[in-house]
Each structure stands twice: as C-alpha cells, then as structure tokens.
DNA sequence: TATAAGATGTATTTTAAATACATCTTTAAA
DNA sequence: TTTAAAGATGTATTTAAAATACATCTTATA
C-alpha cells in the first residue's frame, strides 16, 4: 500500500512553495532542487493547478505560487485530491463491480472504508504549514 | 492507494475457510468459487501458510484449514503480514534512502506514519470472525 | 518581437503485480 | 503398492499502471 509518486511529488512541490512565499517558483527550479524529471513535474504542477492548490503565471518571470497560504491547506485534502485510485480493494473500484462473488455480503468492505477514513482523518488534522522543514 | 490483489485474495481465502470450519478446502474449490486464477491462488495460499494463518494437508482428500479459529485472527495482522510494500511514500522504502533532498527534515514522514498506524489500528480492532458474510 | 515561462497531448519506457507453465513432493484410497 | 489427487516450488511471461520523454502550442513581459 503506497501513494503514487505523483501524490508524493505534489506534496513536495507544495512544501517547497510554502517555504518560498511571495515568490514565483519555476518548474525548472523545483525539478533541479528535487532531482525529479521535469516532464513529470509538469504534469504534477498542472494537476495541482487544476485542483486549485497553486496558481501559475506564464511568460517571462512567470512561475508558481500557492493559491492559499500554507495554514489554509490540509494535508488530507491534498492526498484526497491528488490520489487517483483510492480504491483499497477491488470491490471499491467502480469498474470492478460484481467481480467478487461475496461482494455486498462481505463485511470487510465497511471495515476497510472505516480504516481509510481513519487514515485520512489523521492527515486532515494537519496543515501544510505544520509539515515544513525542521531547522 | 490500494492493497495488492494478493492481500485481497488472502482475505477472501481466510473468509471462505472461516465459513467452512472442520473441513479441508481445496485450492481448486477456492479458485472456482472466487473465479480467480488457480496459479495465483496457489501463491497466496502458500504465503498464508508461511505466515502461519493456515495449515495444509497434501495428497488425496487434502486441503486447507485455518491454523487458529476465526475469532483468534485480527484483520490488521493479516494485512500487515501479507502486504509486501507497505511504504506509503518513497522515503519509507529502505531502498530509496537519500533520494529525496528534504528527507530527515520534512515532517510529512511522521504524519504519514501516524496515518498508517491509524489505518492499521482500525483493522486491528476487528476479528476475522466479525467480517464473515451477512444473511 | 524575441524569449522565457507554463499548457497540453501523445508516445514510450519501466516496474511491480498478476498470471501461466512446468515439475516435484506428499498422502490416502483402490 | 500403485495411482490419482492434492499441495509445493521455481521460473517465465504477460499486463497494466505509473513514470518518463518528446513535441508543439500558448502566454506574458522585458
């Protein structure tokens, strides 16, 4: 069980932007700092923009910045929005309905649902501004 | 974020065995019932045996049964044992140490660790005997 | 108006997971 | 004591999702 690198990278981008407020940060700067494929970061950044977490300015002297300040962004919200396949098991996937013969009768489903909620609840309790770097 | 089908199948196997106590259940029976590749189930069953959840009897009239009764098996224990890559993000993976430049300073790590524990804690609170089928 | 920035669509590569195949070992019934 | 039914185990292949690469377009400002 793991989050995708896409979500992981999204969190890193937000942390970096939060630590450089009142600045326009370029994708190239992020890519160099984190040593991540620039092309991949472009997708992550684009997605963060679509989900409303960041704003971008095109053209010369352009770059990225947080839409809201870091103390207005809950970590759980980022993970919920960025993680595409949040289906803990097969029967949670809308495209796999009816595959498992005990679906609907099996009580694992509601348990796993509660477990997932506990996971997210913990993340909802923390703000982006609280996970910035020590020292 | 999802559990592997391997873990999913393991849970299904345990549920089936729990619902057929005092019997020897064959892999073929499980494979037919769940409509799962028999070859894949063989691996899952083997792994469940290695982890001590089930016993197997080879030869004619052989089959599988639970090592402990269903009210002695916690769901969280099964997930912990069966899920191979339980690394929520890159920096949890022992083989990816030092890749992320903010590792060690970033406070996301401990947060994600707590979230993972909350997820498992919820599963630890439920016994296999409690997730059997309704009706 | 040239250039530096992001936007966007498509293609390719990589990796882990899932599945398939082959053969070996064990056990009990005929 | 032989045969068939069961699991054990190692290897190879396939699949699918994720990650990465490539190409081109749009925007903004110095």
Tab-separated table of C-alpha atoms (C1' of nucleotides) in Angstrom:
chain	number	residue	atom	x	y	z
A	1	UNK	CA	0.000	0.000	0.000
A	2	UNK	CA	1.554	3.225	-1.118
A	3	UNK	CA	0.672	6.610	-2.514
A	4	UNK	CA	1.773	7.256	-6.087
A	5	UNK	CA	4.936	9.274	-6.744
A	6	UNK	CA	2.560	11.749	-8.365
A	7	UNK	CA	0.965	12.462	-4.976
A	8	UNK	CA	4.337	12.347	-3.249
A	9	UNK	CA	5.767	14.905	-5.700
A	10	UNK	CA	2.670	17.084	-5.290
A	11	UNK	CA	3.279	17.254	-1.544
A	12	UNK	CA	6.940	18.132	-2.092
A	13	UNK	CA	6.012	20.910	-4.507
A	14	UNK	CA	3.553	22.382	-2.023
A	15	UNK	CA	6.115	22.211	0.767
A	16	UNK	CA	8.682	23.992	-1.412
A	17	UNK	CA	6.209	26.697	-2.416
A	18	UNK	CA	5.148	27.150	1.205
A	19	UNK	CA	8.763	27.695	2.142
A	20	UNK	CA	9.203	30.312	-0.583
A	21	UNK	CA	6.239	32.635	-0.069
A	22	UNK	CA	5.835	35.826	-2.096
A	23	UNK	CA	7.933	34.347	-4.860
A	24	UNK	CA	7.316	32.826	-8.253
A	25	UNK	CA	8.951	29.408	-8.316
A	26	UNK	CA	9.627	27.819	-11.718
A	27	UNK	CA	9.166	24.159	-12.552
A	28	UNK	CA	12.819	24.037	-13.561
A	29	UNK	CA	13.817	25.245	-10.094
A	30	UNK	CA	11.656	22.545	-8.485
A	31	UNK	CA	12.956	19.919	-10.871
A	32	UNK	CA	16.559	20.814	-10.098
A	33	UNK	CA	16.054	21.008	-6.351
A	34	UNK	CA	14.218	17.689	-6.030
A	35	UNK	CA	16.130	15.993	-8.853
A	36	UNK	CA	12.886	14.911	-10.449
A	37	UNK	CA	12.115	14.539	-14.166
A	38	UNK	CA	10.973	17.992	-15.266
A	39	UNK	CA	8.429	16.453	-17.624
A	40	UNK	CA	6.820	14.527	-14.822
A	41	UNK	CA	6.755	17.559	-12.565
A	42	UNK	CA	4.968	19.488	-15.305
A	43	UNK	CA	2.072	17.029	-15.009
A	44	UNK	CA	2.054	17.210	-11.235
A	45	UNK	CA	2.108	21.009	-11.266
A	46	UNK	CA	-0.613	21.146	-13.898
A	47	UNK	CA	-2.763	18.858	-11.766
A	48	UNK	CA	-2.120	20.948	-8.640
A	49	UNK	CA	-3.327	23.930	-10.645
A	50	UNK	CA	-6.481	22.138	-11.809
A	51	UNK	CA	-7.255	21.193	-8.211
A	52	UNK	CA	-6.862	24.791	-7.136
A	53	UNK	CA	-3.854	24.447	-4.858
A	54	UNK	CA	-1.497	26.612	-6.895
A	55	UNK	CA	-1.590	29.486	-9.342
A	56	UNK	CA	0.739	29.829	-12.283
A	57	UNK	CA	1.944	32.792	-14.266
A	58	UNK	CA	3.127	32.130	-17.801
A	59	UNK	CA	5.768	34.002	-19.687
A	60	UNK	CA	8.958	35.724	-18.666
A	61	UNK	CA	9.368	35.986	-14.893
A	62	UNK	CA	6.484	33.543	-14.553
A	63	UNK	CA	6.263	30.723	-12.103
A	64	UNK	CA	4.139	29.117	-9.440
A	65	UNK	CA	2.791	30.117	-6.046
A	66	UNK	CA	0.241	28.796	-3.541
A	67	UNK	CA	-3.395	29.790	-4.113
A	68	UNK	CA	-3.990	29.788	-0.364
A	69	UNK	CA	-1.498	30.263	2.405
A	70	UNK	CA	0.019	27.116	3.878
A	71	UNK	CA	-2.063	27.345	7.036
A	72	UNK	CA	-5.225	27.114	4.949
A	73	UNK	CA	-4.314	23.806	3.256
A	74	UNK	CA	-4.959	20.482	4.995
A	75	UNK	CA	-2.638	17.621	4.051
A	76	UNK	CA	-5.614	15.243	3.863
A	77	UNK	CA	-7.230	17.464	1.270
A	78	UNK	CA	-4.141	17.275	-0.949
A	79	UNK	CA	-3.953	13.493	-0.701
A	80	UNK	CA	-7.681	13.054	-1.411
A	81	UNK	CA	-7.445	15.288	-4.467
A	82	UNK	CA	-4.202	14.015	-5.928
A	83	UNK	CA	-4.523	10.281	-5.378
A	84	UNK	CA	-6.385	8.961	-8.403
A	85	UNK	CA	-7.021	5.336	-7.433
A	86	UNK	CA	-8.047	5.457	-3.831
A	87	UNK	CA	-9.651	2.028	-4.008
A	88	UNK	CA	-8.254	-0.002	-1.131
A	89	UNK	CA	-9.571	-3.251	-2.593
A	90	UNK	CA	-11.129	-4.393	-5.851
A	91	UNK	CA	-14.745	-4.054	-4.784
A	92	UNK	CA	-14.276	-0.289	-4.148
A	93	UNK	CA	-13.400	0.203	-7.806
A	94	UNK	CA	-16.486	1.230	-9.793
A	95	UNK	CA	-15.091	-0.614	-12.813
A	96	UNK	CA	-14.814	-3.899	-10.918
A	97	UNK	CA	-18.323	-4.187	-9.577
A	98	UNK	CA	-19.700	-7.710	-9.452
A	99	UNK	CA	-16.321	-9.401	-9.883
A	100	UNK	CA	-16.089	-10.707	-6.334
A	101	UNK	CA	-18.864	-13.239	-5.590
A	102	UNK	CA	-19.173	-12.210	-1.954
A	103	UNK	CA	-19.486	-8.512	-2.715
A	104	UNK	CA	-22.357	-6.935	-0.801
A	105	UNK	CA	-22.403	-9.708	1.766
A	106	UNK	CA	-18.808	-9.399	2.952
A	107	UNK	CA	-18.310	-7.108	5.924
A	108	UNK	CA	-14.680	-6.380	5.083
A	109	UNK	CA	-15.793	-3.534	2.845
A	110	UNK	CA	-17.168	-1.325	5.570
A	111	UNK	CA	-14.201	-2.091	7.807
A	112	UNK	CA	-11.706	-1.083	5.109
A	113	UNK	CA	-13.762	2.019	4.456
A	114	UNK	CA	-13.516	2.995	8.101
A	115	UNK	CA	-9.766	2.301	8.098
A	116	UNK	CA	-9.284	4.529	5.062
A	117	UNK	CA	-11.258	7.276	6.784
A	118	UNK	CA	-9.055	6.983	9.863
A	119	UNK	CA	-6.002	7.324	7.633
A	120	UNK	CA	-7.365	10.492	6.030
A	121	UNK	CA	-8.679	11.848	9.306
A	122	UNK	CA	-5.158	11.839	10.678
A	123	UNK	CA	-3.966	13.767	7.606
A	124	UNK	CA	-6.895	16.174	7.832
A	125	UNK	CA	-5.722	17.120	11.294
A	126	UNK	CA	-2.506	18.641	9.980
A	127	UNK	CA	-1.949	21.780	7.913
A	128	UNK	CA	0.649	22.226	5.181
A	129	UNK	CA	2.261	24.904	7.332
A	130	UNK	CA	2.850	22.254	10.012
A	131	UNK	CA	4.879	19.846	7.872
A	132	UNK	CA	7.556	22.238	6.693
A	133	UNK	CA	11.175	21.536	7.474
A	134	UNK	CA	12.836	21.283	10.844
A	135	UNK	CA	15.850	23.542	11.489
B	1	UNK	CA	-3.543	3.861	-2.617
B	2	UNK	CA	-4.659	0.279	-2.650
B	3	UNK	CA	-3.801	-3.082	-1.225
B	4	UNK	CA	-2.477	-5.637	-3.715
B	5	UNK	CA	-4.824	-8.285	-5.107
B	6	UNK	CA	-2.521	-10.707	-3.311
B	7	UNK	CA	-3.621	-9.295	0.045
B	8	UNK	CA	-7.217	-9.006	-1.141
B	9	UNK	CA	-7.246	-12.665	-2.216
B	10	UNK	CA	-5.661	-13.702	1.079
B	11	UNK	CA	-8.501	-12.076	2.976
B	12	UNK	CA	-11.062	-13.806	0.756
B	13	UNK	CA	-9.413	-17.174	1.300
B	14	UNK	CA	-9.455	-16.701	5.072
B	15	UNK	CA	-13.111	-15.654	4.990
B	16	UNK	CA	-14.005	-18.746	2.960
B	17	UNK	CA	-12.074	-21.047	5.282
B	18	UNK	CA	-13.665	-19.409	8.311
B	19	UNK	CA	-17.079	-20.107	6.837
B	20	UNK	CA	-16.207	-23.763	6.241
B	21	UNK	CA	-14.813	-24.912	9.586
B	22	UNK	CA	-13.911	-28.523	10.234
B	23	UNK	CA	-13.396	-29.062	6.523
B	24	UNK	CA	-10.494	-29.333	4.169
B	25	UNK	CA	-10.968	-26.810	1.401
B	26	UNK	CA	-9.011	-27.301	-1.818
B	27	UNK	CA	-7.373	-24.548	-3.824
B	28	UNK	CA	-9.434	-25.650	-6.814
B	29	UNK	CA	-12.610	-25.124	-4.815
B	30	UNK	CA	-11.471	-21.629	-3.832
B	31	UNK	CA	-10.363	-20.869	-7.366
B	32	UNK	CA	-13.728	-21.927	-8.772
B	33	UNK	CA	-15.759	-20.122	-6.136
B	34	UNK	CA	-13.915	-16.822	-6.430
B	35	UNK	CA	-13.207	-17.170	-10.153
B	36	UNK	CA	-9.533	-16.424	-9.557
B	37	UNK	CA	-6.526	-17.813	-11.435
B	38	UNK	CA	-5.702	-21.065	-9.652
B	39	UNK	CA	-1.981	-20.445	-10.165
B	40	UNK	CA	-2.146	-17.132	-8.445
B	41	UNK	CA	-4.183	-18.540	-5.590
B	42	UNK	CA	-1.515	-21.194	-5.090
B	43	UNK	CA	0.961	-18.411	-4.295
B	44	UNK	CA	-1.441	-16.662	-1.974
B	45	UNK	CA	-2.246	-19.877	-0.135
B	46	UNK	CA	1.412	-20.776	0.124
B	47	UNK	CA	2.148	-17.386	1.611
B	48	UNK	CA	-0.741	-17.689	4.065
B	49	UNK	CA	0.812	-20.974	5.154
B	50	UNK	CA	4.268	-19.433	5.569
B	51	UNK	CA	2.768	-16.675	7.710
B	52	UNK	CA	1.051	-19.252	9.891
B	53	UNK	CA	-2.562	-18.415	9.142
B	54	UNK	CA	-3.478	-21.717	7.505
B	55	UNK	CA	-2.451	-25.362	7.547
B	56	UNK	CA	-2.426	-27.581	4.510
B	57	UNK	CA	-2.700	-31.314	4.028
B	58	UNK	CA	-1.225	-32.731	0.871
B	59	UNK	CA	-2.430	-35.741	-1.042
B	60	UNK	CA	-5.808	-37.268	-1.649
B	61	UNK	CA	-8.537	-35.718	0.487
B	62	UNK	CA	-6.096	-32.963	1.342
B	63	UNK	CA	-6.837	-29.290	1.523
B	64	UNK	CA	-6.613	-26.194	3.659
B	65	UNK	CA	-7.940	-25.073	7.001
B	66	UNK	CA	-7.346	-22.221	9.457
B	67	UNK	CA	-4.482	-22.632	11.931
B	68	UNK	CA	-6.408	-20.659	14.525
B	69	UNK	CA	-10.117	-20.146	14.806
B	70	UNK	CA	-11.536	-17.050	13.135
B	71	UNK	CA	-12.034	-15.268	16.448
B	72	UNK	CA	-8.289	-15.504	17.098
B	73	UNK	CA	-7.223	-13.716	13.894
B	74	UNK	CA	-7.158	-9.930	13.672
B	75	UNK	CA	-7.699	-8.436	10.217
B	76	UNK	CA	-4.878	-5.951	10.806
B	77	UNK	CA	-2.488	-8.805	11.423
B	78	UNK	CA	-3.339	-10.345	8.058
B	79	UNK	CA	-2.874	-7.060	6.200
B	80	UNK	CA	0.426	-6.329	7.945
B	81	UNK	CA	1.765	-9.776	7.093
B	82	UNK	CA	0.530	-10.068	3.538
B	83	UNK	CA	1.177	-6.567	2.211
B	84	UNK	CA	4.743	-6.592	0.946
B	85	UNK	CA	5.340	-2.936	0.101
B	86	UNK	CA	3.790	-1.034	2.938
B	87	UNK	CA	5.796	2.082	2.109
B	88	UNK	CA	3.324	4.947	1.923
B	89	UNK	CA	5.877	7.236	0.271
B	90	UNK	CA	9.339	6.897	-1.231
B	91	UNK	CA	11.286	7.861	1.866
B	92	UNK	CA	9.788	4.919	3.826
B	93	UNK	CA	11.365	2.493	1.365
B	94	UNK	CA	14.744	1.271	2.659
B	95	UNK	CA	15.973	1.041	-0.936
B	96	UNK	CA	15.204	4.703	-1.634
B	97	UNK	CA	17.036	6.325	1.242
B	98	UNK	CA	18.687	9.641	0.427
B	99	UNK	CA	16.778	10.167	-2.811
B	100	UNK	CA	14.596	12.996	-1.531
B	101	UNK	CA	16.681	16.065	-0.613
B	102	UNK	CA	14.401	17.069	2.257
B	103	UNK	CA	14.391	13.629	3.873
B	104	UNK	CA	15.005	13.814	7.599
B	105	UNK	CA	13.926	17.429	7.771
B	106	UNK	CA	10.446	17.048	6.338
B	107	UNK	CA	7.724	16.493	8.915
B	108	UNK	CA	5.428	14.723	6.485
B	109	UNK	CA	7.124	11.437	7.295
B	110	UNK	CA	5.982	11.203	10.875
B	111	UNK	CA	2.494	12.367	9.930
B	112	UNK	CA	2.145	9.672	7.259
B	113	UNK	CA	3.493	7.149	9.726
B	114	UNK	CA	0.786	8.067	12.213
B	115	UNK	CA	-1.871	7.919	9.489
B	116	UNK	CA	-0.725	4.434	8.515
B	117	UNK	CA	-0.909	3.361	12.144
B	118	UNK	CA	-4.455	4.700	12.425
B	119	UNK	CA	-5.389	2.698	9.343
B	120	UNK	CA	-3.981	-0.499	10.844
B	121	UNK	CA	-5.348	0.242	14.283
B	122	UNK	CA	-8.851	0.241	12.854
B	123	UNK	CA	-8.182	-3.154	11.236
B	124	UNK	CA	-6.625	-4.487	14.429
B	125	UNK	CA	-9.887	-3.803	16.220
B	126	UNK	CA	-11.769	-6.352	14.143
B	127	UNK	CA	-11.520	-10.158	14.129
B	128	UNK	CA	-11.816	-12.397	11.072
B	129	UNK	CA	-14.934	-13.893	12.656
B	130	UNK	CA	-16.509	-10.456	12.544
B	131	UNK	CA	-16.192	-9.884	8.799
B	132	UNK	CA	-17.941	-13.022	7.592
B	133	UNK	CA	-20.991	-12.733	5.389
B	134	UNK	CA	-24.299	-11.136	6.209
B	135	UNK	CA	-27.511	-13.231	5.889
C	1	DT	C1'	9.384	40.838	-31.105
C	2	DA	C1'	12.234	37.584	-29.002
C	3	DT	C1'	12.429	34.751	-25.188
C	4	DA	C1'	11.221	32.638	-21.062
C	5	DA	C1'	7.791	30.727	-18.841
C	6	DG	C1'	3.750	27.242	-18.389
C	7	DA	C1'	-0.027	24.090	-21.114
C	8	DT	C1'	-1.220	20.087	-23.287
C	9	DG	C1'	-1.446	15.916	-25.947
C	10	DT	C1'	0.852	11.739	-27.294
C	11	DA	C1'	4.251	8.173	-27.136
C	12	DT	C1'	7.466	5.337	-24.865
C	13	DT	C1'	9.653	3.060	-21.022
C	14	DT	C1'	9.727	0.957	-16.598
C	15	DT	C1'	8.191	-1.649	-12.872
C	16	DA	C1'	5.511	-4.278	-9.927
C	17	DA	C1'	1.961	-7.236	-9.901
C	18	DA	C1'	-0.551	-10.794	-11.814
C	19	DT	C1'	-0.746	-14.883	-14.345
C	20	DA	C1'	0.915	-19.060	-16.622
C	21	DC	C1'	3.731	-23.100	-17.006
C	22	DA	C1'	6.394	-26.981	-15.540
C	23	DT	C1'	7.763	-30.223	-12.395
C	24	DC	C1'	8.287	-32.062	-7.740
C	25	DT	C1'	6.504	-33.986	-3.277
C	26	DT	C1'	3.100	-35.931	-0.290
C	27	DT	C1'	-0.754	-38.814	1.033
C	28	DA	C1'	-4.532	-41.893	1.077
C	29	DA	C1'	-7.606	-44.847	-1.291
C	30	DA	C1'	-8.137	-48.609	-4.502
D	1	DT	C1'	1.914	-50.983	-3.990
D	2	DT	C1'	0.314	-48.268	-7.416
D	3	DT	C1'	-2.326	-44.450	-8.827
D	4	DA	C1'	-4.506	-40.233	-8.549
D	5	DA	C1'	-5.415	-36.209	-6.073
D	6	DA	C1'	-3.758	-32.857	-3.501
D	7	DG	C1'	-0.273	-29.013	-2.285
D	8	DA	C1'	4.914	-27.030	-3.034
D	9	DT	C1'	8.017	-24.519	-5.542
D	10	DG	C1'	10.753	-22.287	-9.047
D	11	DT	C1'	10.764	-19.839	-13.347
D	12	DA	C1'	8.895	-17.369	-17.202
D	13	DT	C1'	5.650	-14.445	-19.336
D	14	DT	C1'	2.028	-11.054	-19.583
D	15	DT	C1'	-0.419	-6.996	-18.125
D	16	DA	C1'	-1.490	-2.593	-16.518
D	17	DA	C1'	-0.475	1.407	-14.196
D	18	DA	C1'	2.731	4.631	-13.375
D	19	DA	C1'	6.544	7.231	-14.650
D	20	DT	C1'	9.083	9.469	-18.071
D	21	DA	C1'	10.124	11.539	-22.562
D	22	DC	C1'	9.050	14.186	-26.584
D	23	DA	C1'	6.868	17.620	-29.393
D	24	DT	C1'	4.394	21.561	-30.034
D	25	DC	C1'	1.309	25.254	-28.507
D	26	DT	C1'	0.100	29.421	-25.716
D	27	DT	C1'	1.050	33.346	-22.831
D	28	DA	C1'	3.352	37.290	-20.968
D	29	DT	C1'	6.812	40.731	-20.477
D	30	DA	C1'	11.190	42.911	-20.975
